[in-house]
mmCIF file of C-alpha atoms in Angstrom:
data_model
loop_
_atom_site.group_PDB
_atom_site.id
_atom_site.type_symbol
_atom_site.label_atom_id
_atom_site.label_comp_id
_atom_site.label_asym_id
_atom_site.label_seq_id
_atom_site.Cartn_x
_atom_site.Cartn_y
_atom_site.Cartn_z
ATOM 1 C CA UNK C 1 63.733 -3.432 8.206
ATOM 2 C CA UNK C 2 61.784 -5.552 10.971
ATOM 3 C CA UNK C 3 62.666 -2.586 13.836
ATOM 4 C CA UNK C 4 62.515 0.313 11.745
ATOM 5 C CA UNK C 5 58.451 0.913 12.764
ATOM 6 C CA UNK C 6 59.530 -0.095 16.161
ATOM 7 C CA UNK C 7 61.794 2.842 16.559
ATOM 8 C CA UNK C 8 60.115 5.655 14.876
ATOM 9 C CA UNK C 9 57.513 6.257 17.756
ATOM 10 C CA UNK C 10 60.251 7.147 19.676
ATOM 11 C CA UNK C 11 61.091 9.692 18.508
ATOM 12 C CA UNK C 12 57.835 11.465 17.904
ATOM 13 C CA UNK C 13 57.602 14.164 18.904
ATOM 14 C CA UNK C 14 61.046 15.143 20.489
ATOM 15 C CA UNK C 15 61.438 14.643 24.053
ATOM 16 C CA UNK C 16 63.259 13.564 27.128
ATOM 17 C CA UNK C 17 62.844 9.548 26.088
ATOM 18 C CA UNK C 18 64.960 10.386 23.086
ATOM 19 C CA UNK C 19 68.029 10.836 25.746
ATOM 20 C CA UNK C 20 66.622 7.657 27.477
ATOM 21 C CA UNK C 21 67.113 5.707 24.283
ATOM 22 C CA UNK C 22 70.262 6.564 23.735
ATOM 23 C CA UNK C 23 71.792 6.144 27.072
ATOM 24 C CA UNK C 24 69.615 2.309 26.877
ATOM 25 C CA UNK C 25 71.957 1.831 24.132
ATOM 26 C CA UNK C 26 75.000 3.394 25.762
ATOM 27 C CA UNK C 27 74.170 0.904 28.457
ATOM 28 C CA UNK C 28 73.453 -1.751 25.880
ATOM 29 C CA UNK C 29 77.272 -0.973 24.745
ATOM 30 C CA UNK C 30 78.874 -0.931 28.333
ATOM 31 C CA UNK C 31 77.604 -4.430 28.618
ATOM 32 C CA UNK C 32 79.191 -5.589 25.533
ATOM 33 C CA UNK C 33 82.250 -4.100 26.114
ATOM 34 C CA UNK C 34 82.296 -5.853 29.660
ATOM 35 C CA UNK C 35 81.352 -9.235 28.241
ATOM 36 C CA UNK C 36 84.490 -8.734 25.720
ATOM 37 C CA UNK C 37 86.421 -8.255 28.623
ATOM 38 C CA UNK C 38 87.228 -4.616 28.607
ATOM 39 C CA UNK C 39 86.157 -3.601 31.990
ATOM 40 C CA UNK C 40 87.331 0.215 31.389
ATOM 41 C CA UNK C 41 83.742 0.660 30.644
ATOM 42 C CA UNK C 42 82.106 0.080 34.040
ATOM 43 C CA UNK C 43 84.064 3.609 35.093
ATOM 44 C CA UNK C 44 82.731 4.979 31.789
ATOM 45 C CA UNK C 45 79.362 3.822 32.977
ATOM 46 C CA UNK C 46 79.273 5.430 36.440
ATOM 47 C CA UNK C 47 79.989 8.521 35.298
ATOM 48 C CA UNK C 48 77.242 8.703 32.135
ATOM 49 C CA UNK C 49 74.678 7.049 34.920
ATOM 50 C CA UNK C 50 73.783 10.147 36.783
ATOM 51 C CA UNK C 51 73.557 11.989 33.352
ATOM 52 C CA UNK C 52 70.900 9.560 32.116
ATOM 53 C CA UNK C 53 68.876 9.862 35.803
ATOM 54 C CA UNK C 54 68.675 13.386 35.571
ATOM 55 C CA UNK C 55 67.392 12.969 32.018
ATOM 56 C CA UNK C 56 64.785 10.664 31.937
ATOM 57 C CA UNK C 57 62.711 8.072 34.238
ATOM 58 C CA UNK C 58 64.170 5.484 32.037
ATOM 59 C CA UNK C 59 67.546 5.304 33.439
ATOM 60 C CA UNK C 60 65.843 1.497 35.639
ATOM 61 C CA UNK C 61 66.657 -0.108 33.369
ATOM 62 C CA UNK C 62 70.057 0.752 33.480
ATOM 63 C CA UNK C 63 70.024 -1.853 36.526
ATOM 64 C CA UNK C 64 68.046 -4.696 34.510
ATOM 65 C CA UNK C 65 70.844 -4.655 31.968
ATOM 66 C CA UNK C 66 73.882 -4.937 34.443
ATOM 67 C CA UNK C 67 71.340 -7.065 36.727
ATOM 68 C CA UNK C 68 71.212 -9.521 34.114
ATOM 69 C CA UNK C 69 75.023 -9.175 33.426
ATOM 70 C CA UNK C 70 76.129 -9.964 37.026
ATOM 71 C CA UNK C 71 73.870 -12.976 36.832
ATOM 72 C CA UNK C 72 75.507 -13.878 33.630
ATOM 73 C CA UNK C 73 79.030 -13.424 35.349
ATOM 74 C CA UNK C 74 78.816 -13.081 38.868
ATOM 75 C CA UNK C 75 81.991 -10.459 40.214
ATOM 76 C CA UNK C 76 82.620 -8.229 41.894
ATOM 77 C CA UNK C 77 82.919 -5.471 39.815
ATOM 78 C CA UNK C 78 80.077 -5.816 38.566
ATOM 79 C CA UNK C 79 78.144 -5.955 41.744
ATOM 80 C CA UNK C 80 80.267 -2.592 42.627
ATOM 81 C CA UNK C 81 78.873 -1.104 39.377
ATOM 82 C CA UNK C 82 75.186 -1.749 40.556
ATOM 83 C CA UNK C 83 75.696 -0.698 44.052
ATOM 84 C CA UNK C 84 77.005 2.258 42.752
ATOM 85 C CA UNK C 85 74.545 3.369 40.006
ATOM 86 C CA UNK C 86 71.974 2.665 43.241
ATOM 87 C CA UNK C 87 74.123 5.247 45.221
ATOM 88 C CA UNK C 88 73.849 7.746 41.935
ATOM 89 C CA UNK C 89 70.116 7.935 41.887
ATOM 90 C CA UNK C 90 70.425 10.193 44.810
ATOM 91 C CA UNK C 91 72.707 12.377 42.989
ATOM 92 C CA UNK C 92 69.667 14.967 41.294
ATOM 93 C CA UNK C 93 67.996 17.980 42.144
ATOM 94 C CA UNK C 94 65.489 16.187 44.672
ATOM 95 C CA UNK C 95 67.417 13.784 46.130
ATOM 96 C CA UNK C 96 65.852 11.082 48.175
ATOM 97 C CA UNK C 97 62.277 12.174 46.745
ATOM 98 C CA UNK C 98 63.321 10.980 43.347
ATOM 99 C CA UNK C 99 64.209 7.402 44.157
ATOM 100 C CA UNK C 100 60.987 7.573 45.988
ATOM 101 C CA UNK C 101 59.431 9.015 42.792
ATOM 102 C CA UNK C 102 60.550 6.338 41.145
ATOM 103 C CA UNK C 103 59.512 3.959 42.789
ATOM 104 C CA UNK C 104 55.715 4.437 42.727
ATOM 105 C CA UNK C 105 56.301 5.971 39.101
ATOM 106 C CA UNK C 106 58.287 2.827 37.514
ATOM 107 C CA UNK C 107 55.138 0.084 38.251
ATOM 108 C CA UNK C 108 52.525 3.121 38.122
ATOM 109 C CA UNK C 109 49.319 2.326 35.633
ATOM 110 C CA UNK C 110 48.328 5.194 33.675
ATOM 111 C CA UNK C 111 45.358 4.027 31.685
ATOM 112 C CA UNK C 112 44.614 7.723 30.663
ATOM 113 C CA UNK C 113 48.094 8.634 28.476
ATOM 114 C CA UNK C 114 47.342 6.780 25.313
ATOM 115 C CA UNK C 115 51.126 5.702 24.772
ATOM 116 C CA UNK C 116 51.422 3.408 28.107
ATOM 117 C CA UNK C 117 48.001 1.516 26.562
ATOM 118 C CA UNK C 118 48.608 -2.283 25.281
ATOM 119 C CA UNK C 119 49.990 -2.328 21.729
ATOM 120 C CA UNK C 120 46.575 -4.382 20.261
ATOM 121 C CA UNK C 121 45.326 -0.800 20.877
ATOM 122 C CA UNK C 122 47.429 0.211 18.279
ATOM 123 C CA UNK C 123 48.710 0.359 14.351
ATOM 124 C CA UNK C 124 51.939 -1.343 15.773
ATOM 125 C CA UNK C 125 50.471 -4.396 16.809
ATOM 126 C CA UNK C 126 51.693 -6.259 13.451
ATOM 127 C CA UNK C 127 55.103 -5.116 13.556
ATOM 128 C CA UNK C 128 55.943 -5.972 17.469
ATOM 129 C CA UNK C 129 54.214 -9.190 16.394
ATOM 130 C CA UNK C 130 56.841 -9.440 13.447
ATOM 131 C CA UNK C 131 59.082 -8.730 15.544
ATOM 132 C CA UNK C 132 58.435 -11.241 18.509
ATOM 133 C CA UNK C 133 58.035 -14.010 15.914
ATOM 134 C CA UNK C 134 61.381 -13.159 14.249
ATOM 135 C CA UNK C 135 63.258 -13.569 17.716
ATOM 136 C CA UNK C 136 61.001 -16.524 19.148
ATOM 137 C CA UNK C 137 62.817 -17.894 15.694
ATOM 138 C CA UNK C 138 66.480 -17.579 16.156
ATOM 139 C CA UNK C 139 65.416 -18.171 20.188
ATOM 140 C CA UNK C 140 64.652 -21.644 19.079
ATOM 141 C CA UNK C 141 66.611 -22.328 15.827
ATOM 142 C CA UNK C 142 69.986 -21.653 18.164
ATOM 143 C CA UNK C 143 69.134 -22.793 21.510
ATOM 144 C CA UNK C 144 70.736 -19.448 23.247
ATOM 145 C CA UNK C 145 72.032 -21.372 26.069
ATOM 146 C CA UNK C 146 75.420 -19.025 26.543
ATOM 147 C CA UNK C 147 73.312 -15.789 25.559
ATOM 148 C CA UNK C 148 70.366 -16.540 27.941
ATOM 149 C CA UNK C 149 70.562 -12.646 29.832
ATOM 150 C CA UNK C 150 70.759 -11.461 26.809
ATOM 151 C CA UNK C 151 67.758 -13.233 25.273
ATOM 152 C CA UNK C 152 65.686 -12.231 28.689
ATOM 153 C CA UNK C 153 66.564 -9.085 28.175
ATOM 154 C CA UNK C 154 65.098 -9.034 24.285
ATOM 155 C CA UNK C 155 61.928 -11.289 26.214
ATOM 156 C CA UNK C 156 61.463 -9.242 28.992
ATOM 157 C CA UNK C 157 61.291 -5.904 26.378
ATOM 158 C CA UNK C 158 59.452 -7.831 23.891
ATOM 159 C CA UNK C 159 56.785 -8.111 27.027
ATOM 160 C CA UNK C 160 56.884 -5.048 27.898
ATOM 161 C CA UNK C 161 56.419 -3.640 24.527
ATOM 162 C CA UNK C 162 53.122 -5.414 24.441
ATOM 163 C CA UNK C 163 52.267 -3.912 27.530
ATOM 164 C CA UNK C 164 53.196 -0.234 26.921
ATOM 165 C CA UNK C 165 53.524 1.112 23.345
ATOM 166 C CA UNK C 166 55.780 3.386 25.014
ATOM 167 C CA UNK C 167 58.056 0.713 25.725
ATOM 168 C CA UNK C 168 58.372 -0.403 21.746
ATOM 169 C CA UNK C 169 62.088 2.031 21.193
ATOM 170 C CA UNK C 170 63.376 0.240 23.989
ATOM 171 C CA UNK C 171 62.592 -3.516 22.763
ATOM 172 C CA UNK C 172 63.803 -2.075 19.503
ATOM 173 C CA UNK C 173 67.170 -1.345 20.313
ATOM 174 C CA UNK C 174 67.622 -4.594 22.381
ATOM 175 C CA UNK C 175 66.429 -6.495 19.142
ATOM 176 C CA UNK C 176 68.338 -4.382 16.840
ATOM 177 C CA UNK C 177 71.292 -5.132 19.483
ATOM 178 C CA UNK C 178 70.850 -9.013 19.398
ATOM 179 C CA UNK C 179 68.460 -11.082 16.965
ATOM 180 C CA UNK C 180 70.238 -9.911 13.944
ATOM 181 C CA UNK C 181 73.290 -11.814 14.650
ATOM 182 C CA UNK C 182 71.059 -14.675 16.278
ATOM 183 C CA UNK C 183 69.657 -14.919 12.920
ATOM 184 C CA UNK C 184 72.494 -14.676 10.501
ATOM 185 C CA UNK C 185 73.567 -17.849 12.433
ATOM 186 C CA UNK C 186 70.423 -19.885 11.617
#
């Protein structure tokens, strides 16, 4: 009930973030799946990566969530996966241009399109609040010590999502993903 505001602005109206979402949760899954100890999924990964970077801008943060799982379990494979999703940015129509692209675009401001404005700007202030307050909870009630990556990933969203109001899906899905659980446990 807490993330259902959260996620309905992204998906008005239909567009390319809608893909972005759901390979954020594909990636969301991946990293599961790897922490359960099914590595299978890191070749699943690479090939869904380029998919998602030919979709939408979205796809860095692809390499936050496997960032923050290599520095959860430092390997190999791991490190593999990220130097290899870094090799499939290049694979696109542009090439080289897009990584450049992206990296002006990613830390771009763009005080004139409403949706990257702060969310006090906005209706959804309350709920992100709710939201924040609900995970700063279980953050505290269960001292996350073994799920720290997994919290900074909810923290770093949750900041984000204050930032951006585009950013609110994608701190939706990472809450949706993680506090629930934190908070049955409380």
């Amino acid at each position: 009930i807490v993330a259902a505001p959260l996620l309905a602005g992204g998906y008005q109206p239909v567009r390319a973030q809608a893909y972005g979402l759901l390979f954020f949760c594909a990636a969301l899954y991946t990293a599961e799946r790897v922490r359960a100890g099914d590595r299978r999924w890191l070749a699943v990964w690479l090939a869904l990566f380029p998919l998602w970077v030919n979709l939408h801008a979205s796809c860095v943060l692809a390499f936050v969530v496997f960032g923050l799982l290599w520095l959860e379990r430092p390997s190999w494979r791991i490190a593999g996966l990220l130097a290899g999703m870094a090799a499939l940015l290049f694979v696109n129509p542009y090439g080289s241009a897009y990584v450049t692209f992206l990296l002006r675009a990613v830390p771009k401001a763009r005080p004139l399109i409403d949706e990257w404005h702060p969310v006090w700007t906005s209706e959804m202030l309350a709920p992100v609040l709710l939201a924040c307050a609900v995970f700063l909870y279980a953050l505290a009630a269960r001292r996350l010590r073994a799920e720290w990556t997994t919290a900074a990933l909810v923290a770093l969203l949750a900041i984000e999502a204050i930032l951006h109001r585009k950013m609110i899906p994608f701190f939706a899905f990472a809450w949706l993903a993680y506090v629930p659980s934190w908070m049955e446990k409380t």
